[in-house]
Amino acid sequence: MESTNEHTESTHTDKLNALCRLCGDRVTGKKVKDSNVKLCTSFSAHILHFYGLNLAEDIENKHSKSLCLKCYARLTALKKSPKPPETVLQNAEILIEKSSAIWAAYDPDVSPKQCATCSHYDGQKKGGRPAKHAKLTKTTKETFPFVCGV
């Protein structure tokens, strides 16, 4: 999804649902496709217990319904452990505090750069291999002989 200059409710909702509800990272990527996205609703009791988030109070156009692979794995591990360590629960609180600034309801009067959710989505790295440097041409060698070793 590319960023556009228009801030419509559908683009805001698409960007919102492409972010993880717990950490705010992108949900989909190279390894995780749209069909494999996990939903928060299947873990609502565990999210309430470990993270203190009541998903019943979530606003539809303000909060995401998806979980990233990292948070899904963390939740399944917490679910299996009889008593999670205190540090894990403290880290969960910190994670929720950091991601709480991301969630913003759709406002038609705001540009995508001013919307906290859309700007967070657009600001995240797309990932992948960086572009290769352009090959040196003859004009570059003539202009910068000290760089090319000529």
CSV table of N, CA and C in Angstrom, one decimal:
chain,number,residue,atom,x,y,z
A,1,MET,N,0.8,-1.2,0.0
A,1,MET,CA,0.0,0.0,0.0
A,1,MET,C,0.9,1.2,0.0
A,2,GLU,N,0.7,2.1,-1.0
A,2,GLU,CA,1.6,3.3,-1.1
A,2,GLU,C,0.8,4.4,-0.4
A,3,SER,N,1.6,5.4,0.0
A,3,SER,CA,1.0,6.5,0.6
A,3,SER,C,0.4,7.5,-0.4
A,4,THR,N,-0.7,8.0,-0.2
A,4,THR,CA,-1.4,8.9,-1.1
A,4,THR,C,-1.6,10.2,-0.4
A,5,ASN,N,-1.9,11.2,-1.2
A,5,ASN,CA,-2.1,12.6,-0.7
A,5,ASN,C,-3.5,12.7,-0.1
A,6,GLU,N,-4.4,11.7,-0.5
A,6,GLU,CA,-5.7,11.8,0.1
A,6,GLU,C,-5.8,11.0,1.3
A,7,HIS,N,-6.6,11.5,2.3
A,7,HIS,CA,-6.8,10.8,3.5
A,7,HIS,C,-8.2,10.4,3.6
A,8,THR,N,-8.6,9.2,3.0
A,8,THR,CA,-9.9,8.7,3.0
A,8,THR,C,-10.1,7.7,4.2
A,9,GLU,N,-11.3,7.4,4.5
A,9,GLU,CA,-11.6,6.5,5.6
A,9,GLU,C,-11.1,5.1,5.2
A,10,SER,N,-11.2,4.7,3.9
A,10,SER,CA,-10.8,3.4,3.5
A,10,SER,C,-9.3,3.2,3.6
A,11,THR,N,-8.5,4.2,3.2
A,11,THR,CA,-7.1,4.1,3.2
A,11,THR,C,-6.6,4.1,4.7
A,12,HIS,N,-7.3,4.9,5.5
A,12,HIS,CA,-7.0,4.9,7.0
A,12,HIS,C,-7.2,3.5,7.6
A,13,THR,N,-8.4,2.9,7.2
A,13,THR,CA,-8.7,1.6,7.8
A,13,THR,C,-7.8,0.6,7.3
A,14,ASP,N,-7.4,0.6,6.0
A,14,ASP,CA,-6.4,-0.3,5.5
A,14,ASP,C,-5.1,-0.3,6.2
A,15,LYS,N,-4.6,1.0,6.4
A,15,LYS,CA,-3.3,1.1,7.1
A,15,LYS,C,-3.5,0.7,8.6
A,16,LEU,N,-4.6,1.0,9.2
A,16,LEU,CA,-4.9,0.6,10.6
A,16,LEU,C,-4.8,-0.9,10.7
A,17,ASN,N,-5.5,-1.6,9.8
A,17,ASN,CA,-5.5,-3.1,10.0
A,17,ASN,C,-4.2,-3.7,9.5
A,18,ALA,N,-3.3,-3.0,9.0
A,18,ALA,CA,-2.0,-3.6,8.6
A,18,ALA,C,-1.0,-3.4,9.7
A,19,LEU,N,-1.4,-2.8,10.9
A,19,LEU,CA,-0.6,-2.7,12.0
A,19,LEU,C,-1.0,-3.6,13.1
A,20,CYS,N,0.0,-4.0,13.9
A,20,CYS,CA,-0.3,-4.9,15.1
A,20,CYS,C,-1.0,-4.1,16.2
A,21,ARG,N,-2.0,-4.7,16.8
A,21,ARG,CA,-2.7,-4.0,17.9
A,21,ARG,C,-1.8,-3.8,19.2
A,22,LEU,N,-0.9,-4.7,19.4
A,22,LEU,CA,-0.1,-4.7,20.6
A,22,LEU,C,1.2,-3.8,20.5
A,23,CYS,N,1.9,-4.0,19.4
A,23,CYS,CA,3.2,-3.3,19.3
A,23,CYS,C,3.2,-2.2,18.2
A,24,GLY,N,2.3,-2.2,17.3
A,24,GLY,CA,2.2,-1.2,16.3
A,24,GLY,C,3.1,-1.5,15.0
A,25,ASP,N,3.8,-2.6,15.0
A,25,ASP,CA,4.6,-2.9,13.8
A,25,ASP,C,3.6,-3.4,12.7
A,26,ARG,N,4.2,-3.5,11.5
A,26,ARG,CA,3.4,-4.0,10.3
A,26,ARG,C,3.1,-5.5,10.5
A,27,VAL,N,1.9,-5.9,10.1
A,27,VAL,CA,1.5,-7.3,10.3
A,27,VAL,C,2.0,-8.1,9.2
A,28,THR,N,1.8,-7.6,8.0
A,28,THR,CA,2.2,-8.4,6.8
A,28,THR,C,3.6,-8.1,6.4
A,29,GLY,N,4.2,-9.0,5.6
A,29,GLY,CA,5.5,-8.9,5.1
A,29,GLY,C,5.8,-9.9,4.2
A,30,LYS,N,7.1,-10.2,4.0
A,30,LYS,CA,7.6,-11.2,3.0
A,30,LYS,C,7.1,-12.6,3.4
A,31,LYS,N,7.2,-12.9,4.8
A,31,LYS,CA,6.9,-14.2,5.2
A,31,LYS,C,5.4,-14.4,5.6
A,32,VAL,N,4.8,-13.3,6.0
A,32,VAL,CA,3.4,-13.4,6.4
A,32,VAL,C,2.5,-12.7,5.4
A,33,LYS,N,1.6,-13.4,4.8
A,33,LYS,CA,0.7,-12.8,3.8
A,33,LYS,C,-0.6,-12.4,4.4
A,34,ASP,N,-1.5,-11.7,3.7
A,34,ASP,CA,-2.7,-11.3,4.2
A,34,ASP,C,-3.6,-12.4,4.8
A,35,SER,N,-3.5,-13.5,4.1
A,35,SER,CA,-4.4,-14.6,4.6
A,35,SER,C,-4.0,-15.3,5.9
A,36,ASN,N,-2.7,-15.1,6.3
A,36,ASN,CA,-2.2,-15.6,7.5
A,36,ASN,C,-2.2,-14.7,8.7
A,37,VAL,N,-2.9,-13.5,8.6
A,37,VAL,CA,-2.9,-12.6,9.7
A,37,VAL,C,-3.8,-13.1,10.8
A,38,LYS,N,-3.2,-13.0,12.0
A,38,LYS,CA,-4.0,-13.4,13.2
A,38,LYS,C,-4.8,-12.3,13.8
A,39,LEU,N,-6.0,-12.6,14.3
A,39,LEU,CA,-6.9,-11.6,14.8
A,39,LEU,C,-6.8,-11.5,16.3
A,40,CYS,N,-7.0,-10.4,16.9
A,40,CYS,CA,-6.9,-10.2,18.3
A,40,CYS,C,-8.1,-10.8,19.0
A,41,THR,N,-9.2,-11.0,18.3
A,41,THR,CA,-10.4,-11.5,19.0
A,41,THR,C,-10.2,-12.9,19.5
A,42,SER,N,-9.4,-13.7,18.9
A,42,SER,CA,-9.2,-15.1,19.4
A,42,SER,C,-8.3,-15.1,20.6
A,43,PHE,N,-7.7,-14.0,21.0
A,43,PHE,CA,-6.8,-13.9,22.2
A,43,PHE,C,-7.3,-12.9,23.1
A,44,SER,N,-8.6,-12.4,23.0
A,44,SER,CA,-9.0,-11.3,23.8
A,44,SER,C,-8.8,-11.5,25.4
A,45,ALA,N,-9.1,-12.7,25.9
A,45,ALA,CA,-9.0,-13.0,27.3
A,45,ALA,C,-7.5,-12.9,27.7
A,46,HIS,N,-6.6,-13.4,26.9
A,46,HIS,CA,-5.2,-13.4,27.2
A,46,HIS,C,-4.6,-12.0,27.1
A,47,ILE,N,-5.1,-11.3,26.1
A,47,ILE,CA,-4.6,-9.9,26.0
A,47,ILE,C,-5.0,-9.1,27.2
A,48,LEU,N,-6.2,-9.3,27.7
A,48,LEU,CA,-6.7,-8.6,28.9
A,48,LEU,C,-5.9,-9.0,30.1
A,49,HIS,N,-5.6,-10.3,30.2
A,49,HIS,CA,-4.8,-10.8,31.4
A,49,HIS,C,-3.4,-10.3,31.4
A,50,PHE,N,-2.7,-10.4,30.2
A,50,PHE,CA,-1.3,-10.1,30.2
A,50,PHE,C,-1.0,-8.7,29.9
A,51,TYR,N,-1.8,-8.0,29.1
A,51,TYR,CA,-1.5,-6.7,28.6
A,51,TYR,C,-2.4,-5.6,29.3
A,52,GLY,N,-3.5,-6.1,29.9
A,52,GLY,CA,-4.4,-5.1,30.5
A,52,GLY,C,-5.2,-4.4,29.5
A,53,LEU,N,-5.4,-4.9,28.2
A,53,LEU,CA,-6.2,-4.2,27.2
A,53,LEU,C,-7.5,-4.9,27.1
A,54,ASN,N,-8.6,-4.2,27.2
A,54,ASN,CA,-9.9,-4.7,27.1
A,54,ASN,C,-10.3,-4.5,25.6
A,55,LEU,N,-10.3,-5.5,24.8
A,55,LEU,CA,-10.6,-5.3,23.4
A,55,LEU,C,-12.1,-5.0,23.1
A,56,ALA,N,-12.9,-5.2,24.1
A,56,ALA,CA,-14.4,-4.9,24.0
A,56,ALA,C,-14.5,-3.3,23.9
A,57,GLU,N,-13.6,-2.6,24.5
A,57,GLU,CA,-13.6,-1.1,24.5
A,57,GLU,C,-13.0,-0.5,23.2
A,58,ASP,N,-12.4,-1.3,22.3
A,58,ASP,CA,-11.8,-0.8,21.2
A,58,ASP,C,-12.8,-0.1,20.2
A,59,ILE,N,-12.3,1.0,19.6
A,59,ILE,CA,-13.1,1.7,18.6
A,59,ILE,C,-12.7,1.2,17.2
A,60,GLU,N,-13.7,0.9,16.4
A,60,GLU,CA,-13.4,0.2,15.1
A,60,GLU,C,-12.5,0.9,14.2
A,61,ASN,N,-12.7,2.3,14.0
A,61,ASN,CA,-11.8,3.0,13.1
A,61,ASN,C,-10.6,3.7,13.8
A,62,LYS,N,-10.4,3.2,15.1
A,62,LYS,CA,-9.2,3.7,15.8
A,62,LYS,C,-8.2,2.7,16.2
A,63,HIS,N,-8.6,1.4,16.4
A,63,HIS,CA,-7.8,0.4,16.9
A,63,HIS,C,-7.7,-0.8,15.9
A,64,SER,N,-6.6,-1.4,15.7
A,64,SER,CA,-6.4,-2.5,14.8
A,64,SER,C,-7.0,-3.8,15.4
A,65,LYS,N,-7.3,-4.7,14.5
A,65,LYS,CA,-7.8,-6.0,14.9
A,65,LYS,C,-6.8,-7.1,14.7
A,66,SER,N,-5.6,-6.8,14.3
A,66,SER,CA,-4.6,-7.7,13.9
A,66,SER,C,-3.4,-7.9,14.8
A,67,LEU,N,-2.8,-9.0,14.8
A,67,LEU,CA,-1.6,-9.3,15.6
A,67,LEU,C,-0.4,-9.6,14.6
A,68,CYS,N,0.8,-9.1,14.9
A,68,CYS,CA,2.0,-9.5,14.1
A,68,CYS,C,2.4,-10.8,14.6
A,69,LEU,N,3.3,-11.4,13.8
A,69,LEU,CA,3.8,-12.7,14.1
A,69,LEU,C,4.6,-12.8,15.4
A,70,LYS,N,5.3,-11.7,15.7
A,70,LYS,CA,6.1,-11.6,17.0
A,70,LYS,C,5.1,-11.6,18.2
A,71,CYS,N,4.1,-10.8,18.2
A,71,CYS,CA,3.2,-10.7,19.3
A,71,CYS,C,2.3,-12.0,19.4
A,72,TYR,N,2.0,-12.6,18.3
A,72,TYR,CA,1.3,-13.9,18.3
A,72,TYR,C,2.1,-14.9,19.0
A,73,ALA,N,3.4,-15.0,18.6
A,73,ALA,CA,4.3,-16.0,19.3
A,73,ALA,C,4.4,-15.7,20.7
A,74,ARG,N,4.6,-14.5,21.1
A,74,ARG,CA,4.7,-14.1,22.5
A,74,ARG,C,3.4,-14.5,23.3
A,75,LEU,N,2.3,-14.2,22.7
A,75,LEU,CA,1.0,-14.6,23.4
A,75,LEU,C,0.8,-16.1,23.5
A,76,THR,N,1.2,-16.8,22.5
A,76,THR,CA,1.1,-18.3,22.6
A,76,THR,C,2.0,-18.8,23.7
A,77,ALA,N,3.2,-18.2,23.8
A,77,ALA,CA,4.2,-18.7,24.8
A,77,ALA,C,3.7,-18.3,26.2
A,78,LEU,N,3.1,-17.1,26.3
A,78,LEU,CA,2.6,-16.7,27.6
A,78,LEU,C,1.4,-17.6,28.0
A,79,LYS,N,0.6,-17.9,27.1
A,79,LYS,CA,-0.6,-18.8,27.3
A,79,LYS,C,-0.2,-20.1,27.8
A,80,LYS,N,0.9,-20.7,27.4
A,80,LYS,CA,1.4,-22.0,27.8
A,80,LYS,C,2.1,-22.0,29.1
A,81,SER,N,2.7,-20.9,29.5
A,81,SER,CA,3.5,-20.9,30.8
A,81,SER,C,2.5,-20.8,31.9
A,82,PRO,N,2.7,-21.5,33.0
A,82,PRO,CA,1.9,-21.5,34.2
A,82,PRO,C,1.9,-20.1,34.9
A,83,LYS,N,3.0,-19.6,35.0
A,83,LYS,CA,3.1,-18.2,35.7
A,83,LYS,C,4.3,-17.5,35.0
A,84,PRO,N,3.9,-16.5,34.1
A,84,PRO,CA,5.0,-15.7,33.4
A,84,PRO,C,5.9,-14.9,34.4
A,85,PRO,N,7.1,-14.7,34.1
A,85,PRO,CA,8.0,-13.9,34.9
A,85,PRO,C,7.5,-12.5,35.0
A,86,GLU,N,7.9,-11.8,36.1
A,86,GLU,CA,7.4,-10.4,36.3
A,86,GLU,C,8.0,-9.5,35.2
A,87,THR,N,9.2,-9.8,34.7
A,87,THR,CA,9.8,-8.9,33.7
A,87,THR,C,9.0,-8.9,32.4
A,88,VAL,N,8.4,-10.1,32.1
A,88,VAL,CA,7.6,-10.2,30.9
A,88,VAL,C,6.4,-9.3,31.0
A,89,LEU,N,5.8,-9.3,32.1
A,89,LEU,CA,4.6,-8.5,32.3
A,89,LEU,C,4.9,-7.0,32.3
A,90,GLN,N,6.1,-6.6,32.9
A,90,GLN,CA,6.6,-5.2,32.8
A,90,GLN,C,6.9,-4.8,31.4
A,91,ASN,N,7.5,-5.7,30.6
A,91,ASN,CA,7.7,-5.4,29.2
A,91,ASN,C,6.5,-5.2,28.4
A,92,ALA,N,5.4,-6.0,28.8
A,92,ALA,CA,4.1,-5.9,28.1
A,92,ALA,C,3.5,-4.5,28.4
A,93,GLU,N,3.6,-4.0,29.6
A,93,GLU,CA,3.1,-2.7,29.9
A,93,GLU,C,3.9,-1.6,29.1
A,94,ILE,N,5.2,-1.7,29.0
A,94,ILE,CA,6.0,-0.7,28.3
A,94,ILE,C,5.6,-0.7,26.8
A,95,LEU,N,5.4,-1.9,26.3
A,95,LEU,CA,5.0,-2.1,24.9
A,95,LEU,C,3.7,-1.4,24.6
A,96,ILE,N,2.7,-1.6,25.5
A,96,ILE,CA,1.4,-1.0,25.3
A,96,ILE,C,1.5,0.5,25.4
A,97,GLU,N,2.3,1.0,26.3
A,97,GLU,CA,2.5,2.5,26.5
A,97,GLU,C,3.0,3.1,25.2
A,98,LYS,N,4.0,2.5,24.6
A,98,LYS,CA,4.6,3.0,23.4
A,98,LYS,C,3.7,3.0,22.2
A,99,SER,N,2.9,1.9,22.1
A,99,SER,CA,2.0,1.8,21.0
A,99,SER,C,0.7,2.6,21.1
A,100,SER,N,0.4,3.1,22.3
A,100,SER,CA,-0.8,3.8,22.5
A,100,SER,C,-0.9,5.1,21.8
A,101,ALA,N,0.3,5.7,21.5
A,101,ALA,CA,0.3,7.0,20.8
A,101,ALA,C,0.1,6.8,19.3
A,102,ILE,N,0.1,5.6,18.8
A,102,ILE,CA,-0.1,5.3,17.4
A,102,ILE,C,-1.6,5.4,17.0
A,103,TRP,N,-2.5,5.0,17.8
A,103,TRP,CA,-3.9,4.9,17.5
A,103,TRP,C,-4.6,6.2,17.4
A,104,ALA,N,-5.1,6.5,16.3
A,104,ALA,CA,-5.9,7.8,16.1
A,104,ALA,C,-7.1,7.4,15.2
A,105,ALA,N,-8.3,8.0,15.6
A,105,ALA,CA,-9.5,7.8,14.8
A,105,ALA,C,-9.4,8.5,13.5
A,106,TYR,N,-10.2,8.1,12.6
A,106,TYR,CA,-10.2,8.8,11.3
A,106,TYR,C,-10.8,10.2,11.4
A,107,ASP,N,-10.1,11.2,10.9
A,107,ASP,CA,-10.5,12.6,10.8
A,107,ASP,C,-10.3,13.1,9.4
A,108,PRO,N,-11.4,13.4,8.7
A,108,PRO,CA,-11.3,13.8,7.3
A,108,PRO,C,-10.6,15.2,7.2
A,109,ASP,N,-10.5,16.0,8.2
A,109,ASP,CA,-9.8,17.3,8.1
A,109,ASP,C,-8.3,17.2,8.3
A,110,VAL,N,-7.8,16.0,8.5
A,110,VAL,CA,-6.4,15.9,8.8
A,110,VAL,C,-5.7,15.2,7.6
A,111,SER,N,-4.5,15.6,7.2
A,111,SER,CA,-3.8,15.0,6.1
A,111,SER,C,-3.1,13.7,6.6
A,112,PRO,N,-2.7,12.8,5.7
A,112,PRO,CA,-2.1,11.6,6.1
A,112,PRO,C,-0.8,11.8,6.9
A,113,LYS,N,-0.1,12.9,6.7
A,113,LYS,CA,1.1,13.1,7.4
A,113,LYS,C,0.8,13.6,8.9
A,114,GLN,N,-0.4,14.2,9.1
A,114,GLN,CA,-0.7,14.6,10.4
A,114,GLN,C,-1.4,13.5,11.2
A,115,CYS,N,-2.0,12.5,10.5
A,115,CYS,CA,-2.7,11.4,11.2
A,115,CYS,C,-1.6,10.5,11.8
A,116,ALA,N,-1.7,10.3,13.1
A,116,ALA,CA,-0.7,9.5,13.8
A,116,ALA,C,-0.6,8.1,13.3
A,117,THR,N,-1.8,7.5,13.0
A,117,THR,CA,-1.8,6.1,12.5
A,117,THR,C,-1.2,6.0,11.1
A,118,CYS,N,-1.6,6.9,10.2
A,118,CYS,CA,-1.1,6.8,8.8
A,118,CYS,C,0.4,7.2,8.7
A,119,SER,N,0.8,8.2,9.5
A,119,SER,CA,2.2,8.6,9.4
A,119,SER,C,3.1,7.5,10.0
A,120,HIS,N,2.6,6.8,11.0
A,120,HIS,CA,3.4,5.7,11.6
A,120,HIS,C,3.5,4.6,10.6
A,121,TYR,N,2.4,4.3,9.9
A,121,TYR,CA,2.4,3.2,8.9
A,121,TYR,C,3.4,3.6,7.7
A,122,ASP,N,3.3,4.8,7.3
A,122,ASP,CA,4.2,5.3,6.2
A,122,ASP,C,5.6,5.4,6.6
A,123,GLY,N,5.9,5.7,7.9
A,123,GLY,CA,7.2,5.9,8.3
A,123,GLY,C,8.0,4.6,8.6
A,124,GLN,N,7.3,3.5,8.7
A,124,GLN,CA,8.0,2.2,8.9
A,124,GLN,C,8.8,1.8,7.6
A,125,LYS,N,9.9,1.2,7.8
A,125,LYS,CA,10.7,0.7,6.7
A,125,LYS,C,9.9,-0.4,5.9
A,126,LYS,N,10.1,-0.4,4.7
A,126,LYS,CA,9.4,-1.4,3.8
A,126,LYS,C,10.2,-2.7,3.9
A,127,GLY,N,11.5,-2.6,4.2
A,127,GLY,CA,12.3,-3.8,4.3
A,127,GLY,C,12.8,-4.2,3.0
A,128,GLY,N,13.5,-5.3,3.0
A,128,GLY,CA,14.1,-5.8,1.8
A,128,GLY,C,15.6,-5.4,1.6
A,129,ARG,N,16.2,-5.9,0.5
A,129,ARG,CA,17.6,-5.5,0.3
A,129,ARG,C,17.7,-4.1,-0.2
A,130,PRO,N,18.7,-3.4,0.2
A,130,PRO,CA,18.8,-2.0,-0.3
A,130,PRO,C,19.3,-2.0,-1.8
A,131,ALA,N,19.0,-0.9,-2.4
A,131,ALA,CA,19.3,-0.8,-3.8
A,131,ALA,C,20.8,-0.8,-4.0
A,132,LYS,N,21.3,-1.4,-5.1
A,132,LYS,CA,22.7,-1.5,-5.4
A,132,LYS,C,23.2,-0.1,-5.9
A,133,HIS,N,24.4,0.2,-5.7
A,133,HIS,CA,24.9,1.5,-6.2
A,133,HIS,C,25.0,1.4,-7.7
A,134,ALA,N,24.8,2.6,-8.3
A,134,ALA,CA,24.9,2.7,-9.7
A,134,ALA,C,26.4,2.4,-10.2
A,135,LYS,N,26.5,1.7,-11.3
A,135,LYS,CA,27.8,1.4,-11.8
A,135,LYS,C,28.5,2.7,-12.3
A,136,LEU,N,29.8,2.8,-12.2
A,136,LEU,CA,30.5,4.0,-12.6
A,136,LEU,C,30.5,4.0,-14.1
A,137,THR,N,30.2,5.2,-14.6
A,137,THR,CA,30.2,5.4,-16.1
A,137,THR,C,31.6,6.1,-16.4
A,138,LYS,N,31.8,6.2,-17.7
A,138,LYS,CA,33.0,6.8,-18.2
A,138,LYS,C,33.1,8.3,-17.7
A,139,THR,N,32.0,9.0,-17.7
A,139,THR,CA,32.0,10.4,-17.3
A,139,THR,C,32.3,10.5,-15.8
A,140,THR,N,31.8,9.5,-15.1
A,140,THR,CA,32.1,9.6,-13.6
A,140,THR,C,33.6,9.3,-13.4
A,141,LYS,N,34.2,8.4,-14.1
A,141,LYS,CA,35.6,8.1,-14.0
A,141,LYS,C,36.5,9.3,-14.4
A,142,GLU,N,36.0,10.0,-15.4
A,142,GLU,CA,36.8,11.2,-15.8
A,142,GLU,C,36.6,12.4,-14.8
A,143,THR,N,35.4,12.5,-14.2
A,143,THR,CA,35.2,13.6,-13.3
A,143,THR,C,35.8,13.3,-11.9
A,144,PHE,N,35.8,12.1,-11.5
A,144,PHE,CA,36.3,11.7,-10.2
A,144,PHE,C,37.4,10.6,-10.3
A,145,PRO,N,38.6,11.0,-10.8
A,145,PRO,CA,39.6,9.9,-11.0
A,145,PRO,C,40.2,9.5,-9.7
A,146,PHE,N,40.2,10.3,-8.7
A,146,PHE,CA,40.8,9.9,-7.4
A,146,PHE,C,39.9,8.9,-6.7
A,147,VAL,N,38.6,8.8,-7.0
A,147,VAL,CA,37.7,7.9,-6.4
A,147,VAL,C,37.8,6.5,-7.1
A,148,CYS,N,38.0,6.6,-8.4
A,148,CYS,CA,38.0,5.3,-9.2
A,148,CYS,C,39.4,4.7,-9.2
A,149,GLY,N,40.4,5.4,-8.8
A,149,GLY,CA,41.7,4.8,-8.8
A,149,GLY,C,42.4,4.8,-10.2
A,150,VAL,N,41.9,5.7,-11.0
A,150,VAL,CA,42.5,5.8,-12.4
A,150,VAL,C,43.7,6.7,-12.4
